[in-house]
Amino acid sequence: MAADIPFRRDISFEYGQLEEIAPGLRRIVARNPGPFTFRGTGTYVVGTGKVAVIDPGPLQQDHIDALTASLAGETVTHILVTHTHNDHSPAAAPFKKAVTAPTYGFGPHAGGKRGEIGPEAGGDWDFAPDIVVKDGDEIEGDGWRFQAVHTPGHTSNHLCFALAGSGILFSGDHVMGWSTSVIAPPDGNMADYMASLDKLLAREDAVFWPTHGPAITEPKRHVRAFIAHRREREAGVIDCLKSGIGRVDAMVGRLYVGLDPSLRHAAGRSVLAHLVDLIGRDIVACDGPATVEATYRMKHV
Ligand SMILES: [Zn+2]
């Protein structure tokens, strides 16, 4: 693609170690590397003494044990969850039991059905936050305060957390440095995602810390590149339709040259997300429900 995304993949860490990465900010990376998680889930710890934990991570006992042991002698007062994917929220339940702290999140997983083969590590249908957090809500602890920024698109319940007075935004999977985000219907929504990118452009955060990979130190440049990338992809989808390519798998073949086969399913969901968006804007039509198996066409030729 022509959009010049300034990817950032340089990250140094040791699995199982809670390491300071900025003043008052620590991170421990779970050993769940993969095509959607990069080197693994980064669980953040904010504050000292009385701390907040962001995204406890996957249900991996070694990670939960290491996180809990690293915080022995401190008090976890808040457990924040950016969204309900299996690499982010499932550890919240055992970790909450271990440290006796409430969980904060937008709401339970939505879209699709339990057990459905989803994108990435799939949806976590078991998580329900103790405290429901809406856009703009403030979460205050000992020496730190977050503002929640609802950023639907990757999932409908995705939250970013801005750490007041620091310029830091924990961007979850909404904006990552190492890769674009997977936008997979039914829970993933391209129109929402684009609006959520615009929402971050209107903010003045100095640095994003995503759940996977290193910090993004030029957030606006990064977000603008993602917007350009999706617009190009959308133009590619429209070009396919105009040249009579109406099926998702054929579009993936044309638009994603040299794609890693393990990402083919995700690419198909991403194309579907564009098609659903284009249908919503009355540009594209499809007979029957909009699925990866359906055939699509331009509405007005
Ligand atoms: Zn995710």
Coordinates of C-alpha atoms and ligand atoms in Angstrom, one line a residue, residues 83 85 88 120 154 173, ligand 1:
H83 CA -11.7 -4.5 25.6
H85 CA -10.6 -10.0 23.6
H88 CA -6.7 -8.8 27.1
E120 CA -7.4 -12.7 16.8
H154 CA -11.8 -2.9 16.8
D173 CA -5.7 -2.4 20.3
Ligands
ZN1 ZN -8.2 -7.0 20.5

